Short mmCIF file of C-alpha atoms in Angstrom, two decimals:
data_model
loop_
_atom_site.label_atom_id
_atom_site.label_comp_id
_atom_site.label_asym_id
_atom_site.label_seq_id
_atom_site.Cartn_x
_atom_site.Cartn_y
_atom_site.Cartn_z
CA UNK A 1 -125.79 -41.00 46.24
CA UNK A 2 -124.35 -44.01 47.74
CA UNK A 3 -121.59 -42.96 50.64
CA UNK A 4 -117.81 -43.92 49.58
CA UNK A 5 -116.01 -45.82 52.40
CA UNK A 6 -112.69 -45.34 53.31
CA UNK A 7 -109.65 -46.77 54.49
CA UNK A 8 -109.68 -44.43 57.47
CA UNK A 9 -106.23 -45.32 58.96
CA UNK A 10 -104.75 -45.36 55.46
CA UNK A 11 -106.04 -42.11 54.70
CA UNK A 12 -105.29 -40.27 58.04
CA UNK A 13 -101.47 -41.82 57.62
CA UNK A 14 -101.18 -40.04 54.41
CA UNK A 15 -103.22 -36.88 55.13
CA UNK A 16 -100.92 -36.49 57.95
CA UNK A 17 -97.95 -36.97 56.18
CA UNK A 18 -99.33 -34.34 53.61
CA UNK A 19 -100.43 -31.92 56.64
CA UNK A 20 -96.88 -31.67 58.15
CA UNK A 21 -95.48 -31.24 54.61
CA UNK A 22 -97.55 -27.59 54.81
CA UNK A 23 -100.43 -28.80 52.63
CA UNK A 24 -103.94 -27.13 53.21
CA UNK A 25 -107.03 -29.21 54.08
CA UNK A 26 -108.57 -28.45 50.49
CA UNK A 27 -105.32 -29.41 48.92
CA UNK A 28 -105.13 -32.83 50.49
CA UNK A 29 -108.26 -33.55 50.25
CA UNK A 30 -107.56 -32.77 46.32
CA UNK A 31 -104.93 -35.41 46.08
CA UNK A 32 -107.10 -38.17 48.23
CA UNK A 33 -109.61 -37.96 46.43
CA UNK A 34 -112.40 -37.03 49.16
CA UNK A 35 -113.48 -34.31 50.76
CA UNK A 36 -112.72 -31.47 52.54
CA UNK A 37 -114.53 -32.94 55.31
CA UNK A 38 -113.10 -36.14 55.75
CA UNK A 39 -109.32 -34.66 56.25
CA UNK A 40 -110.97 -32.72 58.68
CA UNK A 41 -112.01 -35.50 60.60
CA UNK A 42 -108.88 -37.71 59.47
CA UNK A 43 -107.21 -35.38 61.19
CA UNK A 44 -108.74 -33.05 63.25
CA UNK A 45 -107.57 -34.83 66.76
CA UNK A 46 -103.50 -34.40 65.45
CA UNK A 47 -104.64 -30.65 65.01
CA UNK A 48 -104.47 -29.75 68.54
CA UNK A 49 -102.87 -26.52 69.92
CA UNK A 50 -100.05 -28.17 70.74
CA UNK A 51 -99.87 -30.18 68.23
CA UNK A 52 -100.05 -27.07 65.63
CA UNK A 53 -97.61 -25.51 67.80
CA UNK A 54 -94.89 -28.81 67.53
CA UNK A 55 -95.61 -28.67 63.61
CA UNK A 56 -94.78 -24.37 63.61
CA UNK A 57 -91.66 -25.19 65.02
CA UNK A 58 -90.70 -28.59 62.75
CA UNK A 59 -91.35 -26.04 60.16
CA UNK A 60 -89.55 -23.57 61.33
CA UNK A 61 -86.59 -25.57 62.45
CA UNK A 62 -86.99 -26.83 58.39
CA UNK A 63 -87.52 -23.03 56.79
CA UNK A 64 -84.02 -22.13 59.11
CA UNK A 65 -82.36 -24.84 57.23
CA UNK A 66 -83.15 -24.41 54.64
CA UNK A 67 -82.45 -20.75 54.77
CA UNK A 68 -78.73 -22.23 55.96
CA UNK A 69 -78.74 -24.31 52.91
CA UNK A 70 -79.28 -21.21 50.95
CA UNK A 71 -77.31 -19.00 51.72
CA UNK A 72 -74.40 -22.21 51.25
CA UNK A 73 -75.56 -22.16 47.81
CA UNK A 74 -75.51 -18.20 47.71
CA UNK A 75 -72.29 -18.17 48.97
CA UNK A 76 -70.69 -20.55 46.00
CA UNK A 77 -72.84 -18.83 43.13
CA UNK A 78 -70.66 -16.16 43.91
CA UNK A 79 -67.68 -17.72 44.53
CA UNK A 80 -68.60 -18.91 40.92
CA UNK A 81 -70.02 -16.12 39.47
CA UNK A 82 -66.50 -14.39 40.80
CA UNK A 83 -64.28 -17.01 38.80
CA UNK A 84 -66.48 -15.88 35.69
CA UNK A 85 -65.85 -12.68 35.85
CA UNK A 86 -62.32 -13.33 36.52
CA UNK A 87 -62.04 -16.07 33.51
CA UNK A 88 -63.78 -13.28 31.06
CA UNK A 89 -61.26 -10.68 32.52
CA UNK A 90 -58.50 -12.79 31.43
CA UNK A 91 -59.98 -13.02 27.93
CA UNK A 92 -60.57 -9.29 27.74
CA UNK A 93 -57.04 -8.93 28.96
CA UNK A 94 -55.43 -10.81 26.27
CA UNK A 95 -57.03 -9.28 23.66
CA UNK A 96 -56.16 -5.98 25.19
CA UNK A 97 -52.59 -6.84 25.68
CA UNK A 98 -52.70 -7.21 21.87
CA UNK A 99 -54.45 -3.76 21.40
CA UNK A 100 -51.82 -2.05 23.93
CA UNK A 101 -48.60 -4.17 21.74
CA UNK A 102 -49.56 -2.10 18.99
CA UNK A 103 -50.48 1.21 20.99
CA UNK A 104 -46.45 0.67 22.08
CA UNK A 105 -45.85 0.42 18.89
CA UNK A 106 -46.93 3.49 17.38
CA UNK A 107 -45.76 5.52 20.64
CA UNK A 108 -42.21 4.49 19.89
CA UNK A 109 -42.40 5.62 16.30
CA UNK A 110 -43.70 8.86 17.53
CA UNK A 111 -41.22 9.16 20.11
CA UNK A 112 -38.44 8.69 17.31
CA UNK A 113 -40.18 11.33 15.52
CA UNK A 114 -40.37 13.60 18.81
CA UNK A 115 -36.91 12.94 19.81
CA UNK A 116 -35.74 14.05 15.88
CA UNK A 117 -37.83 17.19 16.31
CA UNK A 118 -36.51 18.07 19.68
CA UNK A 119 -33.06 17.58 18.23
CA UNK A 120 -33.70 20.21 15.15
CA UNK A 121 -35.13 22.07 17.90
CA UNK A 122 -32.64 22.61 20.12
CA UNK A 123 -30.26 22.87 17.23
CA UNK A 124 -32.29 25.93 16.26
CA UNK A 125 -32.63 27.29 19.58
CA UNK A 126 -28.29 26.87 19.65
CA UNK A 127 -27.83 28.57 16.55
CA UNK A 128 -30.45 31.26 17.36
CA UNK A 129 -28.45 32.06 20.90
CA UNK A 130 -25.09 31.94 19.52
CA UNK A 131 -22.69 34.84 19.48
CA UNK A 132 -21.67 35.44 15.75
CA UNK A 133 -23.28 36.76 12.77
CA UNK A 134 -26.13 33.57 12.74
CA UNK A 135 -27.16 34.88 16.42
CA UNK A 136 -30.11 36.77 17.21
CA UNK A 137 -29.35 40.26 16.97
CA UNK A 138 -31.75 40.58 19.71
CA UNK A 139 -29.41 39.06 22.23
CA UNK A 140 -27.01 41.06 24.48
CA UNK A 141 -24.00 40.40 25.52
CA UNK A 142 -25.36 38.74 28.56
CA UNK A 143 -27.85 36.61 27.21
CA UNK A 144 -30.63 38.76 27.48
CA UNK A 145 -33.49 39.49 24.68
CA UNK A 146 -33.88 42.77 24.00
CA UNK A 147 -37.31 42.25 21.33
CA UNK A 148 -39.32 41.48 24.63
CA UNK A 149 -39.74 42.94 28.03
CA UNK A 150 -42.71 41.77 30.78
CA UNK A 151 -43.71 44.90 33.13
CA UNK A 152 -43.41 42.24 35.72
CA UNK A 153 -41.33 39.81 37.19
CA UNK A 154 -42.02 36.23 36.67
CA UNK A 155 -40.81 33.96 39.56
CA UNK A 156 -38.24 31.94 39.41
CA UNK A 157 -36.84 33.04 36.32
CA UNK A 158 -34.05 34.71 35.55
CA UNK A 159 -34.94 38.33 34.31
CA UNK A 160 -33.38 41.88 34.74
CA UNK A 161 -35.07 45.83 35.28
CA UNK A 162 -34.75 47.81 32.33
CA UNK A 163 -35.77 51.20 31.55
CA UNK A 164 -37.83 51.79 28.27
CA UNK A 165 -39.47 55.10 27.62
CA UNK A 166 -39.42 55.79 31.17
CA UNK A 167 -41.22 52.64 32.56
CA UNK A 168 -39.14 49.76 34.52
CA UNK A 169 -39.82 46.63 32.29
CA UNK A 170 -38.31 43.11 32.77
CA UNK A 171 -35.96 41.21 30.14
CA UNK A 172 -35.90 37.61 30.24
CA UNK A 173 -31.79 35.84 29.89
CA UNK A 174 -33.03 33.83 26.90
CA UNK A 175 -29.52 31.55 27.84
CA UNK A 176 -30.69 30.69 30.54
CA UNK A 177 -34.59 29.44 29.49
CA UNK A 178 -33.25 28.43 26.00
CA UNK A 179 -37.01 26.98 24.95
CA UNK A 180 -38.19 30.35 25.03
CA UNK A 181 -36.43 31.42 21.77
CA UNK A 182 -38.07 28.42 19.82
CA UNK A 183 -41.62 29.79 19.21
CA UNK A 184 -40.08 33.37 19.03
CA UNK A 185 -41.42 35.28 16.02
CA UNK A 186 -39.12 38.17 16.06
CA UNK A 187 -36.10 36.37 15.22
CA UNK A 188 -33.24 37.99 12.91
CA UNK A 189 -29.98 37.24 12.29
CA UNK A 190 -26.80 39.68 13.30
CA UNK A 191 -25.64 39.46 9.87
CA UNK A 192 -29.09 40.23 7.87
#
Protein backbone atom coordinates (compact mmCIF):
# COMPACT_ATOMS: atom_id res chain seq x y z
CA UNK A 1 0.00 0.00 0.00
CA UNK A 2 1.39 3.13 -1.30
CA UNK A 3 2.12 5.74 1.83
CA UNK A 4 -0.33 8.95 1.73
CA UNK A 5 1.65 12.24 2.09
CA UNK A 6 0.62 14.97 3.97
CA UNK A 7 0.50 18.52 4.33
CA UNK A 8 2.30 18.26 7.65
CA UNK A 9 2.08 21.96 8.73
CA UNK A 10 -1.51 22.09 7.50
CA UNK A 11 -2.44 19.20 9.40
CA UNK A 12 -0.58 19.94 12.74
CA UNK A 13 -2.36 23.67 12.48
CA UNK A 14 -5.65 22.02 12.51
CA UNK A 15 -4.96 19.02 14.79
CA UNK A 16 -3.89 21.58 17.18
CA UNK A 17 -6.67 23.66 16.89
CA UNK A 18 -8.85 20.44 17.38
CA UNK A 19 -6.51 19.30 20.46
CA UNK A 20 -7.08 22.53 22.51
CA UNK A 21 -10.81 22.34 21.63
CA UNK A 22 -10.67 18.91 24.06
CA UNK A 23 -10.71 16.50 21.12
CA UNK A 24 -8.98 13.01 21.65
CA UNK A 25 -6.15 11.81 19.37
CA UNK A 26 -8.56 9.06 17.80
CA UNK A 27 -11.18 11.69 17.29
CA UNK A 28 -9.00 14.02 15.30
CA UNK A 29 -7.45 11.76 13.59
CA UNK A 30 -11.25 10.72 12.59
CA UNK A 31 -11.99 14.09 11.15
CA UNK A 32 -8.36 14.37 9.21
CA UNK A 33 -8.67 11.66 7.73
CA UNK A 34 -5.32 9.79 8.91
CA UNK A 35 -4.24 8.07 11.56
CA UNK A 36 -3.97 7.83 14.97
CA UNK A 37 -0.38 7.96 14.51
CA UNK A 38 0.20 10.84 12.55
CA UNK A 39 -1.67 13.33 15.21
CA UNK A 40 0.57 11.78 17.42
CA UNK A 41 3.46 12.92 15.73
CA UNK A 42 1.63 16.20 14.37
CA UNK A 43 1.56 16.94 17.63
CA UNK A 44 3.33 15.19 20.03
CA UNK A 45 6.15 18.11 20.62
CA UNK A 46 2.95 20.79 21.65
CA UNK A 47 2.08 17.88 24.15
CA UNK A 48 4.64 18.66 26.62
CA UNK A 49 4.06 18.78 30.43
CA UNK A 50 3.82 22.15 30.37
CA UNK A 51 2.25 22.51 27.58
CA UNK A 52 -0.70 20.01 28.83
CA UNK A 53 -0.56 21.89 31.93
CA UNK A 54 -1.17 25.65 29.95
CA UNK A 55 -4.08 23.77 27.98
CA UNK A 56 -5.72 22.32 31.77
CA UNK A 57 -5.86 25.69 32.76
CA UNK A 58 -7.23 27.45 29.20
CA UNK A 59 -9.77 24.84 29.85
CA UNK A 60 -10.39 25.44 33.00
CA UNK A 61 -10.36 29.18 32.83
CA UNK A 62 -13.14 28.22 29.75
CA UNK A 63 -15.28 25.41 31.93
CA UNK A 64 -15.36 28.52 34.89
CA UNK A 65 -16.94 30.62 32.30
CA UNK A 66 -18.81 28.96 31.17
CA UNK A 67 -20.09 27.76 34.46
CA UNK A 68 -20.51 31.87 34.99
CA UNK A 69 -22.42 31.95 31.83
CA UNK A 70 -24.66 29.36 33.27
CA UNK A 71 -25.62 30.10 36.07
CA UNK A 72 -26.52 33.91 34.14
CA UNK A 73 -28.79 31.87 32.18
CA UNK A 74 -30.03 29.92 35.39
CA UNK A 75 -30.60 32.90 37.04
CA UNK A 76 -33.14 34.45 34.18
CA UNK A 77 -34.93 30.96 33.54
CA UNK A 78 -36.13 31.65 36.80
CA UNK A 79 -36.64 35.03 36.76
CA UNK A 80 -38.82 33.75 33.77
CA UNK A 81 -40.11 30.76 34.92
CA UNK A 82 -41.24 33.18 38.10
CA UNK A 83 -43.23 35.64 35.70
CA UNK A 84 -45.03 32.33 34.44
CA UNK A 85 -46.12 31.31 37.35
CA UNK A 86 -47.12 34.70 38.26
CA UNK A 87 -48.95 35.34 34.67
CA UNK A 88 -50.90 31.79 35.24
CA UNK A 89 -51.69 33.00 38.86
CA UNK A 90 -53.33 35.94 37.49
CA UNK A 91 -55.42 33.76 35.18
CA UNK A 92 -56.36 31.38 37.95
CA UNK A 93 -57.19 34.44 39.95
CA UNK A 94 -59.66 35.84 37.63
CA UNK A 95 -61.45 32.97 37.14
CA UNK A 96 -61.57 32.51 40.86
CA UNK A 97 -62.68 35.99 41.52
CA UNK A 98 -65.65 34.89 39.37
CA UNK A 99 -66.17 31.62 41.42
CA UNK A 100 -65.87 33.69 44.86
CA UNK A 101 -68.65 36.67 43.11
CA UNK A 102 -71.03 34.00 43.19
CA UNK A 103 -69.87 32.25 46.56
CA UNK A 104 -70.81 36.12 47.91
CA UNK A 105 -73.65 35.73 46.39
CA UNK A 106 -75.24 32.86 47.84
CA UNK A 107 -73.72 33.83 51.43
CA UNK A 108 -75.79 36.98 51.36
CA UNK A 109 -78.97 35.15 50.51
CA UNK A 110 -78.25 32.87 53.34
CA UNK A 111 -77.43 35.54 55.61
CA UNK A 112 -80.96 37.15 54.77
CA UNK A 113 -82.34 33.87 55.54
CA UNK A 114 -80.19 33.61 58.90
CA UNK A 115 -80.87 37.07 59.93
CA UNK A 116 -85.00 36.24 59.34
CA UNK A 117 -84.51 33.12 61.46
CA UNK A 118 -82.65 34.80 64.21
CA UNK A 119 -85.40 37.39 64.21
CA UNK A 120 -88.37 34.61 64.70
CA UNK A 121 -85.94 33.39 67.08
CA UNK A 122 -85.49 35.83 69.37
CA UNK A 123 -89.11 36.73 68.96
CA UNK A 124 -89.79 33.26 70.37
CA UNK A 125 -87.28 33.34 72.95
CA UNK A 126 -89.24 37.09 74.03
CA UNK A 127 -92.50 35.66 74.09
CA UNK A 128 -91.32 32.46 75.85
CA UNK A 129 -89.62 34.78 78.82
CA UNK A 130 -92.36 37.14 79.14
CA UNK A 131 -94.41 37.64 82.26
CA UNK A 132 -98.15 37.00 81.30
CA UNK A 133 -100.19 34.11 80.45
CA UNK A 134 -97.90 33.37 76.91
CA UNK A 135 -94.74 33.04 79.41
CA UNK A 136 -93.19 29.96 80.40
CA UNK A 137 -94.75 28.76 83.39
CA UNK A 138 -91.41 27.52 84.20
CA UNK A 139 -90.06 30.96 84.90
CA UNK A 140 -89.96 32.61 88.37
CA UNK A 141 -90.40 35.70 89.27
CA UNK A 142 -86.75 36.37 88.92
CA UNK A 143 -86.02 34.98 85.74
CA UNK A 144 -85.05 31.75 86.75
CA UNK A 145 -86.16 28.19 85.11
CA UNK A 146 -87.46 26.04 87.35
CA UNK A 147 -87.82 22.69 84.56
CA UNK A 148 -83.90 22.46 84.86
CA UNK A 149 -81.32 22.47 87.54
CA UNK A 150 -77.26 21.50 86.95
CA UNK A 151 -75.74 19.87 90.32
CA UNK A 152 -72.99 22.24 89.46
CA UNK A 153 -72.11 25.59 88.83
CA UNK A 154 -71.17 26.64 85.43
CA UNK A 155 -68.74 29.65 85.32
CA UNK A 156 -69.55 32.68 84.41
CA UNK A 157 -73.09 32.31 84.30
CA UNK A 158 -75.58 33.51 86.18
CA UNK A 159 -77.19 30.60 88.28
CA UNK A 160 -78.63 30.24 91.89
CA UNK A 161 -78.48 27.08 94.85
CA UNK A 162 -81.63 25.44 95.17
CA UNK A 163 -82.74 22.69 97.25
CA UNK A 164 -84.59 19.71 95.52
CA UNK A 165 -85.27 16.53 97.41
CA UNK A 166 -82.57 17.34 99.68
CA UNK A 167 -79.64 17.88 97.18
CA UNK A 168 -78.23 21.60 96.42
CA UNK A 169 -78.83 21.90 92.58
CA UNK A 170 -78.17 25.03 90.39
CA UNK A 171 -80.94 27.05 88.33
CA UNK A 172 -79.87 28.91 85.45
CA UNK A 173 -81.67 33.01 85.14
CA UNK A 174 -82.94 32.07 81.68
CA UNK A 175 -83.24 36.34 81.36
CA UNK A 176 -80.20 36.66 81.57
CA UNK A 177 -78.78 33.79 78.81
CA UNK A 178 -82.02 34.28 76.74
CA UNK A 179 -80.63 31.63 73.86
CA UNK A 180 -80.94 29.02 76.28
CA UNK A 181 -84.79 28.91 76.17
CA UNK A 182 -84.73 28.45 72.27
CA UNK A 183 -83.88 24.71 71.97
CA UNK A 184 -85.81 24.13 75.31
CA UNK A 185 -88.17 21.15 75.02
CA UNK A 186 -90.11 21.60 78.14
CA UNK A 187 -91.76 24.68 77.22
CA UNK A 188 -95.53 25.47 78.35
CA UNK A 189 -97.43 28.30 78.49
CA UNK A 190 -98.86 29.98 81.98
CA UNK A 191 -102.19 29.96 80.53
CA UNK A 192 -102.36 26.15 79.12
Amino acid sequence: MPKKIYDDEKLRTEALKLRRQGLSYREIAKRLGCSVYKVYELISEHESPSSRLKQAVELADRLDALAFKLSELEAQVSKLQSFLSNVKMLEGLAGEVSRLRKEVEILNRKLEVLVDNIGWIRGSVAMRLRDDQDGCKWLDGDGYCTCWSWDEKIEGWNMRPDIVEGKTVYRLNVKRHPLICTACPAYEPRGQ
